[in-house]
Amino acid sequence: MQSVKLVEVGPRDGLQNEKQPLSAEIKLELIRRLAETGLSAIEAGAFVSPKWVPQMAGSAEVLAALDASGPIAYPVLVPNDKGLDAALAAGAREIAVFGAASESFSQKNINASIAESLQRFESVARRALDAGVRVRGYVSCVVGCPYEGRIAPQKVAEVSRALADLGCYEISLGDTIGVGTPASVREMLDAVLDAVPAKQLAGHFHDTYGMAVANIRAALDIGLRVFDASVAGLGGCPYARGASGNVATEDVAYLLAGEGYHTGIDLTKLVDVAWFIADALGKPPASKLAHALGRQ
Ligand code: HMG
Ligand code: MG
């Protein structure tokens, strides 16, 4: 049986856009419950400016309370050296730098051009790797940008290659605003695969137009075996107006089980977590599966 790895991004991508701030205790409870479902990677927070993304302000407290050296990886987003200093002090063993294939999105999201951001990441990645910390890379707007529309697949390939050259063990390709369809995702992946091998790529699909599961199916056919997802379909990006949540982890896990892939995830436990965080936020889960199975 082939395996597919799911990277749970709910505690970061899922919560970063929530109007109602959650306490570090609730975030930790969410992460602890997710850790019991069989997930092997759970993005635990972001060491970004609290003025830009106030919801991620407690990330140091959250990360410090987790066992980042254990079998479950707890990556955190890091935009610059200042973020890296704070992440290392809180015990990070894996970080993620995040760039974009769109100039306008890069400016709005991290106040830097693509070239400037890669320059910043060079120092961040080198220092992290020297400290024995793994580095993942994100590319946002891989098929479309909220400011520029369609993004050229070649640009995605270029930025992906640049991140791989900085030492990122994996490049997560983000359809930040969820506009991709299987055809546009295939076109983008065809270009990226000329620059970075499938085993070094992950798919990160938001579900704005309900296409994320179809896009994952398309990416599986092309050879990707790692996907990011967010429990209860939480999420959105503060710098991408209209973007809905990530594809729900439980919906992806259901797809993968049906397609005969091993994920190691207990679906019943995962649906429990979806209801837990939905209750904490006072809104229903966005996944299909949480409603199909109901409260356990
Ligand atoms: P800037 O304003 O250009 O930074 O922001 P600066 O270097 O000029 O510093 C300004 C102030 O921010 C200073 O404080 C710094 O100390 C502070 P002041 O002197 O004014 O009091 N500062 C920091 N504070 C805490 N942590 C830091 C940090 N750096 C500077 N790391 C910056 C540049 C990158 C910091 C800012 O733009 C930022 O934090 N952006 C993050 C935006 C973000 O988190 N977006 C969401 C995540 S990306 C995403 O969701 C997409 C993804 O899911 C994939 C997909 O779906 O496509 C990954
Ligand atoms: Mg995202």
mmCIF file of C-alpha atoms and ligand atoms in Angstrom:
data_model
loop_
_atom_site.group_PDB
_atom_site.id
_atom_site.type_symbol
_atom_site.label_atom_id
_atom_site.label_comp_id
_atom_site.label_asym_id
_atom_site.label_seq_id
_atom_site.Cartn_x
_atom_site.Cartn_y
_atom_site.Cartn_z
ATOM 1 C CA MET A 1 0.000 0.000 0.000
ATOM 2 C CA GLN A 2 1.393 3.424 -0.930
ATOM 3 C CA SER A 3 1.535 6.128 1.723
ATOM 4 C CA VAL A 4 0.521 9.759 1.530
ATOM 5 C CA LYS A 5 1.610 12.239 4.178
ATOM 6 C CA LEU A 6 -0.759 14.943 5.360
ATOM 7 C CA VAL A 7 0.658 18.099 6.920
ATOM 8 C CA GLU A 8 -1.930 19.577 9.266
ATOM 9 C CA VAL A 9 -1.891 23.362 8.940
ATOM 10 C CA GLY A 10 -5.063 24.168 10.922
ATOM 11 C CA PRO A 11 -3.371 25.642 14.020
ATOM 12 C CA ARG A 12 -1.513 28.117 11.754
ATOM 13 C CA ASP A 13 -3.182 28.630 8.363
ATOM 14 C CA GLY A 14 -6.522 27.701 9.887
ATOM 15 C CA LEU A 15 -6.443 30.121 12.796
ATOM 16 C CA GLN A 16 -4.431 33.044 11.393
ATOM 17 C CA ASN A 17 -7.485 34.638 9.824
ATOM 18 C CA GLU A 18 -10.027 34.039 12.595
ATOM 19 C CA LYS A 19 -11.667 37.208 13.863
ATOM 20 C CA GLN A 20 -11.971 35.799 17.352
ATOM 21 C CA PRO A 21 -8.502 35.329 18.893
ATOM 22 C CA LEU A 22 -7.973 31.987 20.609
ATOM 23 C CA SER A 23 -5.964 31.529 23.790
ATOM 24 C CA ALA A 24 -2.691 29.594 23.774
ATOM 25 C CA GLU A 25 -4.452 26.955 25.938
ATOM 26 C CA ILE A 26 -7.097 26.280 23.274
ATOM 27 C CA LYS A 27 -4.467 26.215 20.516
ATOM 28 C CA LEU A 28 -2.442 23.724 22.546
ATOM 29 C CA GLU A 29 -5.492 21.591 23.225
ATOM 30 C CA LEU A 30 -6.211 21.590 19.475
ATOM 31 C CA ILE A 31 -2.639 20.536 18.661
ATOM 32 C CA ARG A 32 -2.600 17.829 21.349
ATOM 33 C CA ARG A 33 -5.854 16.381 20.048
ATOM 34 C CA LEU A 34 -4.539 16.497 16.457
ATOM 35 C CA ALA A 35 -1.382 14.693 17.611
ATOM 36 C CA GLU A 36 -3.564 11.791 18.772
ATOM 37 C CA THR A 37 -5.152 11.242 15.364
ATOM 38 C CA GLY A 38 -2.002 9.784 13.777
ATOM 39 C CA LEU A 39 -0.827 12.942 11.982
ATOM 40 C CA SER A 40 2.976 13.152 11.732
ATOM 41 C CA ALA A 41 3.323 16.894 11.026
ATOM 42 C CA ILE A 42 1.304 19.707 12.598
ATOM 43 C CA GLU A 43 2.126 23.337 11.796
ATOM 44 C CA ALA A 44 2.022 24.940 15.211
ATOM 45 C CA GLY A 45 2.209 28.692 14.588
ATOM 46 C CA ALA A 46 3.995 31.592 12.926
ATOM 47 C CA PHE A 47 6.825 33.839 14.133
ATOM 48 C CA VAL A 48 5.595 36.830 12.157
ATOM 49 C CA SER A 49 4.904 40.400 13.192
ATOM 50 C CA PRO A 50 1.952 40.510 15.611
ATOM 51 C CA LYS A 51 1.007 43.826 13.994
ATOM 52 C CA TRP A 52 0.519 42.018 10.701
ATOM 53 C CA VAL A 53 -1.114 38.840 12.020
ATOM 54 C CA PRO A 54 -2.273 39.292 15.633
ATOM 55 C CA GLN A 55 -3.758 35.776 15.811
ATOM 56 C CA MET A 56 -0.286 34.201 15.710
ATOM 57 C CA ALA A 57 1.032 36.313 18.607
ATOM 58 C CA GLY A 58 1.158 33.450 21.140
ATOM 59 C CA SER A 59 3.183 31.103 18.909
ATOM 60 C CA ALA A 60 6.275 31.083 21.155
ATOM 61 C CA GLU A 61 4.218 29.980 24.147
ATOM 62 C CA VAL A 62 2.497 27.285 22.082
ATOM 63 C CA LEU A 63 5.690 25.883 20.548
ATOM 64 C CA ALA A 64 7.591 25.925 23.840
ATOM 65 C CA ALA A 65 4.894 23.737 25.396
ATOM 66 C CA LEU A 66 5.212 21.060 22.691
ATOM 67 C CA ASP A 67 7.823 18.315 22.350
ATOM 68 C CA ALA A 68 9.348 19.524 19.087
ATOM 69 C CA SER A 69 12.090 16.856 19.275
ATOM 70 C CA GLY A 70 9.618 13.952 19.409
ATOM 71 C CA PRO A 71 8.233 11.862 16.534
ATOM 72 C CA ILE A 72 5.694 14.505 15.431
ATOM 73 C CA ALA A 73 7.078 17.514 13.534
ATOM 74 C CA TYR A 74 5.793 20.930 14.614
ATOM 75 C CA PRO A 75 6.937 23.343 11.878
ATOM 76 C CA VAL A 76 6.410 27.091 12.308
ATOM 77 C CA LEU A 77 6.428 29.915 9.758
ATOM 78 C CA VAL A 78 9.439 32.224 9.829
ATOM 79 C CA PRO A 79 9.660 35.284 7.517
ATOM 80 C CA ASN A 80 13.046 36.730 8.560
ATOM 81 C CA ASP A 81 16.005 36.506 10.958
ATOM 82 C CA LYS A 82 14.044 38.090 13.795
ATOM 83 C CA GLY A 83 11.396 35.376 13.458
ATOM 84 C CA LEU A 84 14.090 32.703 13.345
ATOM 85 C CA ASP A 85 15.685 33.964 16.582
ATOM 86 C CA ALA A 86 12.321 33.725 18.340
ATOM 87 C CA ALA A 87 11.492 30.326 16.837
ATOM 88 C CA LEU A 88 14.858 28.852 17.861
ATOM 89 C CA ALA A 89 14.456 30.268 21.377
ATOM 90 C CA ALA A 90 11.068 28.524 21.618
ATOM 91 C CA GLY A 91 12.616 25.183 20.585
ATOM 92 C CA ALA A 92 11.701 24.942 16.877
ATOM 93 C CA ARG A 93 13.112 21.902 15.078
ATOM 94 C CA GLU A 94 11.479 22.736 11.759
ATOM 95 C CA ILE A 95 10.652 26.074 10.168
ATOM 96 C CA ALA A 96 8.956 27.136 6.954
ATOM 97 C CA VAL A 97 9.925 30.149 4.898
ATOM 98 C CA PHE A 98 7.153 31.485 2.696
ATOM 99 C CA GLY A 99 7.530 33.156 -0.660
ATOM 100 C CA ALA A 100 5.236 33.741 -3.595
ATOM 101 C CA ALA A 101 5.137 33.435 -7.359
ATOM 102 C CA SER A 102 3.321 36.798 -7.564
ATOM 103 C CA GLU A 103 5.175 40.095 -6.995
ATOM 104 C CA SER A 104 2.066 41.896 -5.729
ATOM 105 C CA PHE A 105 1.172 39.174 -3.266
ATOM 106 C CA SER A 106 4.762 39.047 -2.014
ATOM 107 C CA GLN A 107 4.641 42.802 -1.314
ATOM 108 C CA LYS A 108 1.266 42.647 0.451
ATOM 109 C CA ASN A 109 2.082 39.531 2.449
ATOM 110 C CA ILE A 110 5.662 40.088 3.577
ATOM 111 C CA ASN A 111 6.488 43.628 2.426
ATOM 112 C CA ALA A 112 9.228 42.437 0.076
ATOM 113 C CA SER A 113 9.689 41.701 -3.616
ATOM 114 C CA ILE A 114 10.239 38.074 -4.602
ATOM 115 C CA ALA A 115 13.986 38.718 -5.014
ATOM 116 C CA GLU A 116 14.216 40.498 -1.628
ATOM 117 C CA SER A 117 12.337 37.667 0.055
ATOM 118 C CA LEU A 118 14.686 35.040 -1.388
ATOM 119 C CA GLN A 119 17.612 37.066 -0.114
ATOM 120 C CA ARG A 120 16.079 37.141 3.391
ATOM 121 C CA PHE A 121 15.365 33.415 3.261
ATOM 122 C CA GLU A 122 18.956 32.664 2.301
ATOM 123 C CA SER A 123 20.203 33.841 5.669
ATOM 124 C CA VAL A 124 17.245 32.309 7.539
ATOM 125 C CA ALA A 125 17.712 28.910 5.865
ATOM 126 C CA ARG A 126 21.489 28.868 6.330
ATOM 127 C CA ARG A 127 21.237 29.707 10.029
ATOM 128 C CA ALA A 128 18.431 27.195 10.583
ATOM 129 C CA LEU A 129 20.280 24.392 8.786
ATOM 130 C CA ASP A 130 23.463 25.202 10.747
ATOM 131 C CA ALA A 131 21.400 24.761 13.925
ATOM 132 C CA GLY A 132 20.160 21.357 12.693
ATOM 133 C CA VAL A 133 16.654 22.683 12.011
ATOM 134 C CA ARG A 134 14.763 21.437 8.942
ATOM 135 C CA VAL A 135 13.526 24.030 6.478
ATOM 136 C CA ARG A 136 10.379 23.782 4.394
ATOM 137 C CA GLY A 137 9.455 26.313 1.712
ATOM 138 C CA TYR A 138 6.100 27.636 0.572
ATOM 139 C CA VAL A 139 5.265 29.217 -2.759
ATOM 140 C CA SER A 140 1.971 31.135 -2.697
ATOM 141 C CA CYS A 141 -0.278 31.990 -5.643
ATOM 142 C CA VAL A 142 0.831 29.024 -7.731
ATOM 143 C CA VAL A 143 -2.111 29.252 -10.109
ATOM 144 C CA GLY A 144 -3.722 32.599 -9.371
ATOM 145 C CA CYS A 145 -3.170 35.798 -7.420
ATOM 146 C CA PRO A 146 -5.839 38.054 -5.865
ATOM 147 C CA TYR A 147 -4.063 41.101 -7.369
ATOM 148 C CA GLU A 148 -2.553 39.824 -10.635
ATOM 149 C CA GLY A 149 -4.876 37.044 -11.791
ATOM 150 C CA ARG A 150 -3.268 34.102 -13.598
ATOM 151 C CA ILE A 151 0.321 33.312 -12.627
ATOM 152 C CA ALA A 152 2.735 31.847 -15.178
ATOM 153 C CA PRO A 153 3.683 28.232 -14.306
ATOM 154 C CA GLN A 154 7.281 29.072 -15.233
ATOM 155 C CA LYS A 155 7.430 31.653 -12.424
ATOM 156 C CA VAL A 156 6.254 29.026 -9.928
ATOM 157 C CA ALA A 157 8.966 26.683 -11.197
ATOM 158 C CA GLU A 158 11.629 29.399 -10.784
ATOM 159 C CA VAL A 159 10.676 30.281 -7.202
ATOM 160 C CA SER A 160 10.345 26.592 -6.270
ATOM 161 C CA ARG A 161 13.826 25.868 -7.616
ATOM 162 C CA ALA A 162 15.245 28.864 -5.755
ATOM 163 C CA LEU A 163 13.760 27.610 -2.464
ATOM 164 C CA ALA A 164 15.095 24.105 -3.097
ATOM 165 C CA ASP A 165 18.541 25.632 -3.736
ATOM 166 C CA LEU A 166 18.375 27.365 -0.335
ATOM 167 C CA GLY A 167 18.096 23.922 1.257
ATOM 168 C CA CYS A 168 14.327 23.488 1.658
ATOM 169 C CA TYR A 169 13.710 19.744 1.915
ATOM 170 C CA GLU A 170 10.191 20.215 0.592
ATOM 171 C CA ILE A 171 8.380 22.913 -1.376
ATOM 172 C CA SER A 172 4.680 23.334 -0.666
ATOM 173 C CA LEU A 173 2.805 24.744 -3.656
ATOM 174 C CA GLY A 174 0.002 26.989 -2.425
ATOM 175 C CA ASP A 175 -3.177 27.702 -4.343
ATOM 176 C CA THR A 176 -3.666 30.524 -1.870
ATOM 177 C CA ILE A 177 -7.032 31.693 -3.165
ATOM 178 C CA GLY A 178 -8.330 28.304 -4.283
ATOM 179 C CA VAL A 179 -8.909 29.231 -7.923
ATOM 180 C CA GLY A 180 -7.135 26.202 -9.384
ATOM 181 C CA THR A 181 -8.867 23.434 -11.292
ATOM 182 C CA PRO A 182 -7.322 20.073 -12.219
ATOM 183 C CA ALA A 183 -6.343 21.468 -15.642
ATOM 184 C CA SER A 184 -4.555 24.567 -14.302
ATOM 185 C CA VAL A 185 -2.954 22.555 -11.495
ATOM 186 C CA ARG A 186 -1.645 19.986 -14.002
ATOM 187 C CA GLU A 187 -0.246 22.775 -16.203
ATOM 188 C CA MET A 188 1.496 24.357 -13.207
ATOM 189 C CA LEU A 189 2.873 21.019 -11.952
ATOM 190 C CA ASP A 190 4.173 20.086 -15.406
ATOM 191 C CA ALA A 191 6.351 23.212 -15.323
ATOM 192 C CA VAL A 192 7.444 22.805 -11.689
ATOM 193 C CA LEU A 193 8.421 19.155 -12.208
ATOM 194 C CA ASP A 194 11.025 20.256 -14.746
ATOM 195 C CA ALA A 195 12.681 22.184 -11.892
ATOM 196 C CA VAL A 196 11.995 20.148 -8.719
ATOM 197 C CA PRO A 197 11.244 16.404 -8.432
ATOM 198 C CA ALA A 198 7.787 15.250 -7.255
ATOM 199 C CA LYS A 199 9.238 13.682 -4.102
ATOM 200 C CA GLN A 200 10.294 17.164 -2.961
ATOM 201 C CA LEU A 201 6.872 18.772 -3.565
ATOM 202 C CA ALA A 202 3.690 19.143 -1.536
ATOM 203 C CA GLY A 203 0.263 20.417 -2.578
ATOM 204 C CA HIS A 204 -1.448 23.135 -0.511
ATOM 205 C CA PHE A 205 -4.979 23.724 -1.753
ATOM 206 C CA HIS A 206 -7.545 26.171 -0.470
ATOM 207 C CA ASP A 207 -11.133 25.243 -1.225
ATOM 208 C CA THR A 208 -12.707 28.574 -2.220
ATOM 209 C CA TYR A 209 -14.385 27.115 -5.315
ATOM 210 C CA GLY A 210 -14.778 23.551 -3.997
ATOM 211 C CA MET A 211 -12.010 22.262 -6.296
ATOM 212 C CA ALA A 212 -9.409 21.251 -3.703
ATOM 213 C CA VAL A 213 -10.213 17.530 -3.529
ATOM 214 C CA ALA A 214 -10.275 17.319 -7.338
ATOM 215 C CA ASN A 215 -6.951 19.164 -7.465
ATOM 216 C CA ILE A 216 -5.424 16.751 -4.962
ATOM 217 C CA ARG A 217 -6.640 13.827 -7.080
ATOM 218 C CA ALA A 218 -4.942 15.430 -10.101
ATOM 219 C CA ALA A 219 -1.706 16.028 -8.170
ATOM 220 C CA LEU A 220 -1.712 12.409 -6.938
ATOM 221 C CA ASP A 221 -1.849 11.233 -10.550
ATOM 222 C CA ILE A 222 1.225 13.348 -11.288
ATOM 223 C CA GLY A 223 3.145 11.808 -8.386
ATOM 224 C CA LEU A 224 2.765 14.151 -5.383
ATOM 225 C CA ARG A 225 2.529 12.289 -2.089
ATOM 226 C CA VAL A 226 2.382 15.111 0.480
ATOM 227 C CA PHE A 227 -0.590 17.442 0.984
ATOM 228 C CA ASP A 228 -1.316 20.234 3.445
ATOM 229 C CA ALA A 229 -4.798 20.393 4.931
ATOM 230 C CA SER A 230 -6.625 22.026 7.786
ATOM 231 C CA VAL A 231 -8.926 20.289 10.258
ATOM 232 C CA ALA A 232 -12.563 21.386 9.874
ATOM 233 C CA GLY A 233 -11.500 23.266 6.709
ATOM 234 C CA LEU A 234 -10.473 26.234 8.818
ATOM 235 C CA GLY A 235 -8.563 29.054 7.307
ATOM 236 C CA GLY A 236 -8.025 31.807 4.848
ATOM 237 C CA CYS A 237 -5.206 34.223 4.229
ATOM 238 C CA PRO A 238 -5.295 37.740 5.696
ATOM 239 C CA TYR A 239 -3.546 39.052 2.556
ATOM 240 C CA ALA A 240 -5.796 37.243 0.059
ATOM 241 C CA ARG A 241 -9.306 38.675 0.311
ATOM 242 C CA GLY A 242 -12.034 36.151 -0.417
ATOM 243 C CA ALA A 243 -9.792 33.123 0.101
ATOM 244 C CA SER A 244 -11.615 30.442 2.043
ATOM 245 C CA GLY A 245 -10.105 27.782 4.238
ATOM 246 C CA ASN A 246 -7.702 25.045 3.340
ATOM 247 C CA VAL A 247 -9.188 21.806 2.173
ATOM 248 C CA ALA A 248 -10.387 19.933 5.281
ATOM 249 C CA THR A 249 -7.965 17.293 6.549
ATOM 250 C CA GLU A 250 -10.808 14.848 7.226
ATOM 251 C CA ASP A 251 -12.137 15.187 3.650
ATOM 252 C CA VAL A 252 -8.657 14.547 2.210
ATOM 253 C CA ALA A 253 -8.097 11.598 4.560
ATOM 254 C CA TYR A 254 -11.429 10.128 3.401
ATOM 255 C CA LEU A 255 -10.446 10.556 -0.267
ATOM 256 C CA LEU A 256 -7.064 8.932 0.338
ATOM 257 C CA ALA A 257 -8.538 5.993 2.264
ATOM 258 C CA GLY A 258 -10.988 5.437 -0.597
ATOM 259 C CA GLU A 259 -8.166 5.544 -3.146
ATOM 260 C CA GLY A 260 -6.220 2.929 -1.182
ATOM 261 C CA TYR A 261 -3.464 5.142 0.274
ATOM 262 C CA HIS A 262 -2.166 4.719 3.814
ATOM 263 C CA THR A 263 -2.173 7.944 5.874
ATOM 264 C CA GLY A 264 -2.007 6.564 9.426
ATOM 265 C CA ILE A 265 -4.906 8.838 10.392
ATOM 266 C CA ASP A 266 -7.879 7.792 12.507
ATOM 267 C CA LEU A 267 -10.837 9.451 10.776
ATOM 268 C CA THR A 268 -13.197 9.182 13.725
ATOM 269 C CA LYS A 269 -10.720 10.921 16.020
ATOM 270 C CA LEU A 270 -10.083 13.589 13.393
ATOM 271 C CA VAL A 271 -13.792 14.344 13.054
ATOM 272 C CA ASP A 272 -13.930 14.696 16.854
ATOM 273 C CA VAL A 273 -11.191 17.335 16.634
ATOM 274 C CA ALA A 274 -13.096 19.135 13.869
ATOM 275 C CA TRP A 275 -16.123 19.469 16.173
ATOM 276 C CA PHE A 276 -13.906 20.501 19.097
ATOM 277 C CA ILE A 277 -12.369 23.439 17.242
ATOM 278 C CA ALA A 278 -15.646 24.354 15.570
ATOM 279 C CA ASP A 279 -17.267 24.607 19.012
ATOM 280 C CA ALA A 280 -14.348 26.699 20.302
ATOM 281 C CA LEU A 281 -14.822 29.106 17.386
ATOM 282 C CA GLY A 282 -18.617 29.026 17.598
ATOM 283 C CA LYS A 283 -19.206 27.948 14.005
ATOM 284 C CA PRO A 284 -19.840 24.633 12.230
ATOM 285 C CA PRO A 285 -16.973 22.706 10.623
ATOM 286 C CA ALA A 286 -16.540 23.473 6.898
ATOM 287 C CA SER A 287 -15.802 19.848 6.006
ATOM 288 C CA LYS A 288 -18.243 17.443 4.394
ATOM 289 C CA LEU A 289 -17.092 14.550 6.579
ATOM 290 C CA ALA A 290 -17.767 16.236 9.928
ATOM 291 C CA HIS A 291 -21.386 16.677 8.890
ATOM 292 C CA ALA A 292 -21.706 13.240 7.273
ATOM 293 C CA LEU A 293 -20.428 11.465 10.399
ATOM 294 C CA GLY A 294 -21.819 14.004 12.878
ATOM 295 C CA ARG A 295 -20.652 14.260 16.461
ATOM 296 C CA GLN A 296 -19.180 10.946 17.604
HETATM 297 P P1 HMG B 1 7.901 44.865 7.978
HETATM 298 O O1 HMG B 1 6.944 45.830 8.587
HETATM 299 O O2 HMG B 1 8.438 45.141 6.615
HETATM 300 O O3 HMG B 1 9.137 44.553 8.966
HETATM 301 O O4 HMG B 1 7.210 43.449 7.991
HETATM 302 P P2 HMG B 1 10.293 45.443 9.506
HETATM 303 O O5 HMG B 1 11.523 44.606 9.439
HETATM 304 O O6 HMG B 1 10.295 46.801 8.847
HETATM 305 O O7 HMG B 1 9.873 45.633 11.036
HETATM 306 C C1 HMG B 1 8.716 46.357 11.429
HETATM 307 C C2 HMG B 1 8.325 45.943 12.827
HETATM 308 O O8 HMG B 1 7.954 44.550 12.843
HETATM 309 C C3 HMG B 1 9.427 46.108 13.861
HETATM 310 O O9 HMG B 1 8.812 46.366 15.118
HETATM 311 C C4 HMG B 1 10.034 44.731 13.918
HETATM 312 O O10 HMG B 1 10.703 44.449 15.115
HETATM 313 C C5 HMG B 1 8.792 43.850 13.777
HETATM 314 P P3 HMG B 1 8.658 47.885 15.676
HETATM 315 O O11 HMG B 1 10.080 48.403 15.728
HETATM 316 O O12 HMG B 1 7.808 48.610 14.664
HETATM 317 O O13 HMG B 1 7.983 47.680 16.993
HETATM 318 N N1 HMG B 1 9.093 42.518 13.233
HETATM 319 C C6 HMG B 1 8.741 41.359 13.815
HETATM 320 N N2 HMG B 1 8.056 41.082 14.946
HETATM 321 C C7 HMG B 1 7.868 39.776 15.247
HETATM 322 N N3 HMG B 1 8.301 38.757 14.481
HETATM 323 C C8 HMG B 1 8.981 38.992 13.345
HETATM 324 C C9 HMG B 1 9.217 40.336 12.978
HETATM 325 N N4 HMG B 1 9.843 40.905 11.934
HETATM 326 C C10 HMG B 1 9.765 42.235 12.101
HETATM 327 N N5 HMG B 1 9.384 37.954 12.584
HETATM 328 C C11 HMG B 1 7.227 41.057 8.010
HETATM 329 C C12 HMG B 1 7.819 42.311 7.413
HETATM 330 C C13 HMG B 1 7.691 39.880 7.176
HETATM 331 C C14 HMG B 1 7.700 40.897 9.442
HETATM 332 C C15 HMG B 1 5.681 41.185 7.981
HETATM 333 O O14 HMG B 1 5.281 41.508 6.697
HETATM 334 C C16 HMG B 1 4.982 39.920 8.418
HETATM 335 O O15 HMG B 1 5.034 39.525 9.563
HETATM 336 N N6 HMG B 1 4.272 39.239 7.464
HETATM 337 C C17 HMG B 1 3.652 37.983 7.735
HETATM 338 C C18 HMG B 1 2.388 37.855 6.979
HETATM 339 C C19 HMG B 1 1.771 36.498 7.236
HETATM 340 O O16 HMG B 1 2.006 35.872 8.248
HETATM 341 N N7 HMG B 1 0.905 36.041 6.289
HETATM 342 C C20 HMG B 1 0.214 34.815 6.413
HETATM 343 C C21 HMG B 1 1.079 33.609 6.218
HETATM 344 S S1 HMG B 1 1.419 33.218 4.505
HETATM 345 C C22 HMG B 1 0.092 32.245 4.008
HETATM 346 O O17 HMG B 1 -0.875 32.135 4.700
HETATM 347 C C23 HMG B 1 0.213 31.476 2.722
HETATM 348 C C24 HMG B 1 0.507 29.980 2.944
HETATM 349 O O18 HMG B 1 -0.509 29.366 3.731
HETATM 350 C C25 HMG B 1 0.582 29.243 1.616
HETATM 351 C C26 HMG B 1 -0.604 29.546 0.696
HETATM 352 O O19 HMG B 1 -1.770 29.318 1.064
HETATM 353 O O20 HMG B 1 -0.314 30.019 -0.401
HETATM 354 C C27 HMG B 1 1.852 29.785 3.673
HETATM 355 MG MG MG B 2 -2.438 28.712 2.940
#
